Amino acid sequence: MKQAGKAAIVAMVLVACARCTAGEAQNTPQPYKLGMFQEGARTFVGMVVGDSLVVDLTRANVNAPATLHELIARWDQPTADRLGRLAGEAQRERPSFAFQLSAVKVLVPISDPDAILMAARNYAEHANEMAQAGRTAGTTSVIDEKVRSGIPGLWVRQQNDQRPNPYLFPKLKSSLVADGIPIVLPPGRTRIDYECELVAVIGKTAKRVSVDRALDYVFGYMAMTDVSDREDRLDERYGSDWLISKSYDTFGPSGPFIVPAQFVGDPQNLAVKYTLNGNVMQDSSTALMVHTVRDLISYASNISTLAPGDLIGTGTPGGVGEGRVPPVYLKVGDTSVCTIEKIGSLTNPVQSFRVPSTE
């Protein structure tokens, strides 16, 4: 074959490959995040593309409902495909129903979950630091004979599993606030602490699901700063008072957005970092959880039927304020930043309680 002929064939192959690659790129879903936003007096469910552009889904001809909670409840593969295509189009050419993120107000992604269940002491380092602070007996040592069988009817302990049993507590939805909203210190309470953690968002009804299948029920993930009152009741009546500890108004900064599970991948391989006034206080990984996201969802679903939009907090790593010497508690003027890899950062100022005006 003549040299010119060979060159022509090579050129044709290169063009074909380029077209094939371009086609694959267009068909590959553009990563995106989902959230709730406000423009003027109007709220809408939106899709964040490239961390800077917000696409108003209620105006994007994708049959989107008014809230993200509703969107998750009716989620299916065609919806995922439509949004994937829309994200790619929005990235290439900004549509008229898109805004700069800085031009809209970010709201709590899900303000009305049926359940918020949070894992207690689900990182060994955090459990140990709390024990050293006198808050608990050790919870990460080899299990004792009393729990060799797990929790009858709820948690089956596998042979040679030396972990403590999982522990979940409820948190009130009235504690949820968005990125940028102040954490308000309750009057008279002086030991308010921070806990940065990954939250799994349930995508479909889950009842007594197996550990192996548990991630099939996850829609996506977000971050939460699980703010904690370490003073509790002080009278120790009935043991720990989780209501006082966890559920004041503003004690659940959440979001800033929900990232669909397909764009997160392995939830046990994400960096977790918390800074207070720019100082790194927590720097860890979800790989260090005692009980995985799978474990927690399976366990929770054996207690209560989980619904789309329910939130499962996965615990916080070591480095909380109560575990430091001397302790470090939130104070007026602080800036709290909880960052989860692939999810984003929650930034919340800290302010004092103000008595509501009667005017």
mmCIF file of C-alpha atoms in Angstrom, residues 103-349:
data_model
loop_
_atom_site.group_PDB
_atom_site.id
_atom_site.type_symbol
_atom_site.label_atom_id
_atom_site.label_comp_id
_atom_site.label_asym_id
_atom_site.label_seq_id
_atom_site.Cartn_x
_atom_site.Cartn_y
_atom_site.Cartn_z
ATOM 1 C CA ALA A 103 -27.184 34.618 43.204
ATOM 2 C CA VAL A 104 -29.556 32.291 45.100
ATOM 3 C CA LYS A 105 -30.055 31.344 48.733
ATOM 4 C CA VAL A 106 -29.181 27.771 49.717
ATOM 5 C CA LEU A 107 -31.856 26.030 51.814
ATOM 6 C CA VAL A 108 -31.829 22.767 53.775
ATOM 7 C CA PRO A 109 -31.940 19.958 51.189
ATOM 8 C CA ILE A 110 -34.592 18.029 53.123
ATOM 9 C CA SER A 111 -36.350 19.957 55.901
ATOM 10 C CA ASP A 112 -39.040 17.400 56.712
ATOM 11 C CA PRO A 113 -37.593 13.875 56.917
ATOM 12 C CA ASP A 114 -39.759 11.295 58.619
ATOM 13 C CA ALA A 115 -36.720 10.137 60.592
ATOM 14 C CA ILE A 116 -33.242 11.343 61.488
ATOM 15 C CA LEU A 117 -31.223 8.541 63.072
ATOM 16 C CA MET A 118 -27.673 9.265 64.199
ATOM 17 C CA ALA A 119 -24.901 6.823 65.096
ATOM 18 C CA ALA A 120 -23.244 7.283 68.470
ATOM 19 C CA ARG A 121 -19.504 6.746 68.906
ATOM 20 C CA ASN A 122 -19.063 5.026 65.570
ATOM 21 C CA TYR A 123 -15.338 5.787 65.326
ATOM 22 C CA ALA A 124 -12.959 4.150 67.795
ATOM 23 C CA GLU A 125 -10.903 7.316 68.283
ATOM 24 C CA HIS A 126 -14.001 9.328 69.192
ATOM 25 C CA ALA A 127 -15.273 6.617 71.543
ATOM 26 C CA ASN A 128 -11.916 6.521 73.279
ATOM 27 C CA GLU A 129 -11.581 10.290 73.617
ATOM 28 C CA MET A 130 -15.042 10.477 75.180
ATOM 29 C CA ALA A 131 -14.166 7.687 77.603
ATOM 30 C CA GLN A 132 -10.999 9.533 78.596
ATOM 31 C CA ALA A 133 -13.085 12.659 79.176
ATOM 32 C CA GLY A 134 -15.196 10.678 81.623
ATOM 33 C CA ARG A 135 -18.255 10.664 79.411
ATOM 34 C CA THR A 136 -18.624 6.910 78.934
ATOM 35 C CA ALA A 137 -17.174 3.562 79.730
ATOM 36 C CA GLY A 138 -14.951 2.271 76.933
ATOM 37 C CA THR A 139 -17.058 1.253 73.941
ATOM 38 C CA THR A 140 -14.494 -0.051 71.475
ATOM 39 C CA SER A 141 -12.851 -2.804 73.497
ATOM 40 C CA VAL A 142 -13.568 -6.473 72.897
ATOM 41 C CA ILE A 143 -17.244 -7.155 73.491
ATOM 42 C CA ASP A 144 -18.270 -8.764 76.754
ATOM 43 C CA GLU A 145 -20.270 -11.943 77.163
ATOM 44 C CA LYS A 146 -23.570 -10.067 77.593
ATOM 45 C CA VAL A 147 -23.654 -9.045 73.944
ATOM 46 C CA ARG A 148 -22.135 -12.116 72.329
ATOM 47 C CA SER A 149 -25.430 -12.737 70.564
ATOM 48 C CA GLY A 150 -25.789 -9.175 69.305
ATOM 49 C CA ILE A 151 -29.241 -7.658 69.859
ATOM 50 C CA PRO A 152 -31.935 -10.335 69.572
ATOM 51 C CA GLY A 153 -34.297 -9.604 66.697
ATOM 52 C CA LEU A 154 -32.340 -6.549 65.554
ATOM 53 C CA TRP A 155 -28.653 -7.274 65.078
ATOM 54 C CA VAL A 156 -27.179 -10.691 64.396
ATOM 55 C CA ARG A 157 -23.572 -10.873 65.513
ATOM 56 C CA GLN A 158 -21.374 -12.841 63.174
ATOM 57 C CA GLN A 159 -18.801 -15.195 64.609
ATOM 58 C CA ASN A 160 -15.581 -13.431 65.671
ATOM 59 C CA ASP A 161 -17.158 -9.962 65.300
ATOM 60 C CA GLN A 162 -15.512 -8.060 68.151
ATOM 61 C CA ARG A 163 -17.209 -4.721 67.553
ATOM 62 C CA PRO A 164 -19.690 -3.254 70.025
ATOM 63 C CA ASN A 165 -23.330 -3.348 68.970
ATOM 64 C CA PRO A 166 -24.469 -0.420 66.776
ATOM 65 C CA TYR A 167 -26.182 2.450 68.583
ATOM 66 C CA LEU A 168 -28.570 4.942 66.982
ATOM 67 C CA PHE A 169 -30.431 7.878 68.495
ATOM 68 C CA PRO A 170 -33.105 10.156 66.975
ATOM 69 C CA LYS A 171 -32.577 13.843 66.264
ATOM 70 C CA LEU A 172 -35.486 16.237 65.739
ATOM 71 C CA LYS A 173 -36.018 17.714 62.269
ATOM 72 C CA SER A 174 -36.475 21.157 63.846
ATOM 73 C CA SER A 175 -32.704 21.145 64.425
ATOM 74 C CA LEU A 176 -31.961 21.217 60.689
ATOM 75 C CA VAL A 177 -30.571 24.405 59.154
ATOM 76 C CA ALA A 178 -28.830 25.194 55.885
ATOM 77 C CA ASP A 179 -25.309 26.124 54.960
ATOM 78 C CA GLY A 180 -24.608 29.681 56.088
ATOM 79 C CA ILE A 181 -27.294 29.763 58.794
ATOM 80 C CA PRO A 182 -25.967 30.479 62.305
ATOM 81 C CA ILE A 183 -25.598 27.824 64.965
ATOM 82 C CA VAL A 184 -27.352 29.441 67.927
ATOM 83 C CA LEU A 185 -25.936 28.796 71.394
ATOM 84 C CA PRO A 186 -28.789 28.104 73.837
ATOM 85 C CA PRO A 187 -28.907 30.481 76.814
ATOM 86 C CA GLY A 188 -27.256 29.124 79.929
ATOM 87 C CA ARG A 189 -25.499 26.262 78.118
ATOM 88 C CA THR A 190 -21.707 26.538 78.072
ATOM 89 C CA ARG A 191 -20.441 23.224 76.664
ATOM 90 C CA ILE A 192 -21.649 23.174 73.072
ATOM 91 C CA ASP A 193 -19.557 20.884 70.873
ATOM 92 C CA TYR A 194 -19.183 20.049 67.169
ATOM 93 C CA GLU A 195 -19.275 16.728 65.288
ATOM 94 C CA CYS A 196 -18.694 16.581 61.519
ATOM 95 C CA GLU A 197 -20.147 13.539 59.798
ATOM 96 C CA LEU A 198 -21.387 11.859 56.641
ATOM 97 C CA VAL A 199 -25.159 11.376 56.295
ATOM 98 C CA ALA A 200 -26.799 8.778 54.057
ATOM 99 C CA VAL A 201 -30.119 9.790 52.483
ATOM 100 C CA ILE A 202 -32.577 6.954 52.022
ATOM 101 C CA GLY A 203 -34.002 6.638 48.498
ATOM 102 C CA LYS A 204 -36.686 3.967 48.818
ATOM 103 C CA THR A 205 -38.677 2.183 51.488
ATOM 104 C CA ALA A 206 -36.438 -0.118 53.518
ATOM 105 C CA LYS A 207 -37.699 -2.727 55.957
ATOM 106 C CA ARG A 208 -35.405 -5.360 57.473
ATOM 107 C CA VAL A 209 -32.883 -5.137 54.661
ATOM 108 C CA SER A 210 -29.730 -7.223 54.733
ATOM 109 C CA VAL A 211 -26.295 -5.695 55.201
ATOM 110 C CA ASP A 212 -25.315 -6.854 51.711
ATOM 111 C CA ARG A 213 -28.272 -5.064 50.086
ATOM 112 C CA ALA A 214 -28.331 -1.954 52.271
ATOM 113 C CA LEU A 215 -26.593 0.426 49.846
ATOM 114 C CA ASP A 216 -29.292 -0.326 47.271
ATOM 115 C CA TYR A 217 -31.592 1.815 49.428
ATOM 116 C CA VAL A 218 -29.318 4.878 49.510
ATOM 117 C CA PHE A 219 -30.230 7.764 47.224
ATOM 118 C CA GLY A 220 -27.222 9.891 48.059
ATOM 119 C CA TYR A 221 -25.114 11.555 50.716
ATOM 120 C CA MET A 222 -24.668 14.903 52.415
ATOM 121 C CA ALA A 223 -22.765 16.398 55.342
ATOM 122 C CA MET A 224 -24.018 17.340 58.783
ATOM 123 C CA THR A 225 -22.517 19.165 61.730
ATOM 124 C CA ASP A 226 -24.103 17.269 64.592
ATOM 125 C CA VAL A 227 -23.933 19.989 67.256
ATOM 126 C CA SER A 228 -23.976 18.590 70.799
ATOM 127 C CA ASP A 229 -24.737 19.928 74.272
ATOM 128 C CA ARG A 230 -22.273 18.107 76.541
ATOM 129 C CA GLU A 231 -23.844 19.286 79.794
ATOM 130 C CA ASP A 232 -26.899 17.056 79.405
ATOM 131 C CA ARG A 233 -29.293 17.184 82.378
ATOM 132 C CA LEU A 234 -26.603 17.110 85.106
ATOM 133 C CA ASP A 235 -29.035 15.234 87.384
ATOM 134 C CA GLU A 236 -28.343 12.033 85.374
ATOM 135 C CA ARG A 237 -31.997 11.058 85.664
ATOM 136 C CA TYR A 238 -32.750 8.079 83.398
ATOM 137 C CA GLY A 239 -29.215 8.157 82.003
ATOM 138 C CA SER A 240 -28.156 10.220 78.975
ATOM 139 C CA ASP A 241 -30.688 12.752 77.727
ATOM 140 C CA TRP A 242 -30.276 12.629 73.955
ATOM 141 C CA LEU A 243 -33.051 15.197 73.400
ATOM 142 C CA ILE A 244 -31.133 17.871 75.287
ATOM 143 C CA SER A 245 -27.821 16.724 73.842
ATOM 144 C CA LYS A 246 -28.757 16.856 70.174
ATOM 145 C CA SER A 247 -32.005 18.553 69.230
ATOM 146 C CA TYR A 248 -31.928 22.270 69.978
ATOM 147 C CA ASP A 249 -32.956 24.463 67.069
ATOM 148 C CA THR A 250 -30.004 24.949 64.659
ATOM 149 C CA PHE A 251 -28.094 21.915 66.034
ATOM 150 C CA GLY A 252 -28.197 20.146 62.649
ATOM 151 C CA PRO A 253 -26.550 22.160 59.865
ATOM 152 C CA SER A 254 -27.041 19.927 56.807
ATOM 153 C CA GLY A 255 -26.140 19.745 53.144
ATOM 154 C CA PRO A 256 -25.021 21.882 51.569
ATOM 155 C CA PHE A 257 -26.467 19.625 48.846
ATOM 156 C CA ILE A 258 -27.235 15.945 48.355
ATOM 157 C CA VAL A 259 -24.881 14.103 46.011
ATOM 158 C CA PRO A 260 -26.442 11.059 44.281
ATOM 159 C CA ALA A 261 -24.743 7.818 45.305
ATOM 160 C CA GLN A 262 -23.471 7.150 41.765
ATOM 161 C CA PHE A 263 -21.199 10.192 41.998
ATOM 162 C CA VAL A 264 -19.847 9.305 45.443
ATOM 163 C CA GLY A 265 -18.840 5.693 44.989
ATOM 164 C CA ASP A 266 -17.593 3.890 48.077
ATOM 165 C CA PRO A 267 -18.952 5.699 51.159
ATOM 166 C CA GLN A 268 -16.228 4.058 53.254
ATOM 167 C CA ASN A 269 -13.459 5.930 51.479
ATOM 168 C CA LEU A 270 -14.175 9.628 52.037
ATOM 169 C CA ALA A 271 -12.099 12.232 53.851
ATOM 170 C CA VAL A 272 -13.763 14.002 56.785
ATOM 171 C CA LYS A 273 -12.422 17.364 57.947
ATOM 172 C CA TYR A 274 -13.707 19.914 60.433
ATOM 173 C CA THR A 275 -12.190 23.342 60.999
ATOM 174 C CA LEU A 276 -13.042 25.878 63.677
ATOM 175 C CA ASN A 277 -11.958 29.415 62.839
ATOM 176 C CA GLY A 278 -9.589 27.949 60.264
ATOM 177 C CA ASN A 279 -7.951 25.517 62.685
ATOM 178 C CA VAL A 280 -8.201 21.831 61.783
ATOM 179 C CA MET A 281 -9.948 19.981 64.615
ATOM 180 C CA GLN A 282 -10.974 16.746 62.869
ATOM 181 C CA ASP A 283 -9.087 15.150 59.972
ATOM 182 C CA SER A 284 -10.059 11.566 59.317
ATOM 183 C CA SER A 285 -11.730 9.122 56.921
ATOM 184 C CA THR A 286 -15.015 7.242 56.756
ATOM 185 C CA ALA A 287 -12.860 4.123 56.368
ATOM 186 C CA LEU A 288 -12.460 4.226 60.150
ATOM 187 C CA MET A 289 -16.129 3.744 61.002
ATOM 188 C CA VAL A 290 -16.806 0.930 63.464
ATOM 189 C CA HIS A 291 -20.086 0.108 61.708
ATOM 190 C CA THR A 292 -20.296 0.873 57.992
ATOM 191 C CA VAL A 293 -23.076 2.708 56.191
ATOM 192 C CA ARG A 294 -24.375 -0.735 55.193
ATOM 193 C CA ASP A 295 -24.422 -1.887 58.813
ATOM 194 C CA LEU A 296 -26.257 1.191 60.075
ATOM 195 C CA ILE A 297 -28.965 1.115 57.415
ATOM 196 C CA SER A 298 -29.581 -2.586 57.933
ATOM 197 C CA TYR A 299 -29.744 -2.131 61.707
ATOM 198 C CA ALA A 300 -32.043 0.903 61.497
ATOM 199 C CA SER A 301 -34.386 -0.879 59.087
ATOM 200 C CA ASN A 302 -34.766 -3.692 61.604
ATOM 201 C CA ILE A 303 -36.159 -1.181 64.098
ATOM 202 C CA SER A 304 -38.276 1.054 61.896
ATOM 203 C CA THR A 305 -39.319 1.135 58.262
ATOM 204 C CA LEU A 306 -37.169 3.729 56.542
ATOM 205 C CA ALA A 307 -38.786 6.044 53.997
ATOM 206 C CA PRO A 308 -37.396 8.086 51.094
ATOM 207 C CA GLY A 309 -35.754 11.206 52.491
ATOM 208 C CA ASP A 310 -34.892 9.700 55.876
ATOM 209 C CA LEU A 311 -31.429 10.597 57.139
ATOM 210 C CA ILE A 312 -28.898 8.199 58.668
ATOM 211 C CA GLY A 313 -25.970 9.917 60.387
ATOM 212 C CA THR A 314 -22.851 7.775 60.517
ATOM 213 C CA GLY A 315 -21.023 9.200 63.525
ATOM 214 C CA THR A 316 -18.061 11.497 63.892
ATOM 215 C CA PRO A 317 -14.318 10.800 64.088
ATOM 216 C CA GLY A 318 -11.997 11.862 66.882
ATOM 217 C CA GLY A 319 -11.096 15.474 67.552
ATOM 218 C CA VAL A 320 -14.280 16.846 69.095
ATOM 219 C CA GLY A 321 -14.031 19.690 71.574
ATOM 220 C CA GLU A 322 -15.020 17.654 74.645
ATOM 221 C CA GLY A 323 -12.143 15.265 74.052
ATOM 222 C CA ARG A 324 -9.446 17.952 74.019
ATOM 223 C CA VAL A 325 -7.252 19.143 76.871
ATOM 224 C CA PRO A 326 -8.393 21.725 77.691
ATOM 225 C CA PRO A 327 -11.835 21.271 76.113
ATOM 226 C CA VAL A 328 -12.784 23.481 73.164
ATOM 227 C CA TYR A 329 -16.423 24.513 72.911
ATOM 228 C CA LEU A 330 -18.233 26.670 70.380
ATOM 229 C CA LYS A 331 -18.417 30.355 71.241
ATOM 230 C CA VAL A 332 -20.011 33.465 69.774
ATOM 231 C CA GLY A 333 -18.149 34.640 66.678
ATOM 232 C CA ASP A 334 -16.765 31.223 65.725
ATOM 233 C CA THR A 335 -16.927 29.861 62.183
ATOM 234 C CA SER A 336 -17.730 26.159 61.875
ATOM 235 C CA VAL A 337 -16.800 24.280 58.682
ATOM 236 C CA CYS A 338 -17.613 20.593 58.131
ATOM 237 C CA THR A 339 -16.207 19.130 54.905
ATOM 238 C CA ILE A 340 -16.840 15.689 53.431
ATOM 239 C CA GLU A 341 -14.895 14.625 50.352
ATOM 240 C CA LYS A 342 -17.027 14.545 47.153
ATOM 241 C CA ILE A 343 -19.921 16.131 49.080
ATOM 242 C CA GLY A 344 -18.853 19.675 49.952
ATOM 243 C CA SER A 345 -18.513 22.007 52.928
ATOM 244 C CA LEU A 346 -20.991 23.321 55.462
ATOM 245 C CA THR A 347 -19.993 26.740 56.775
ATOM 246 C CA ASN A 348 -21.959 28.114 59.711
ATOM 247 C CA PRO A 349 -21.246 31.092 61.988
#
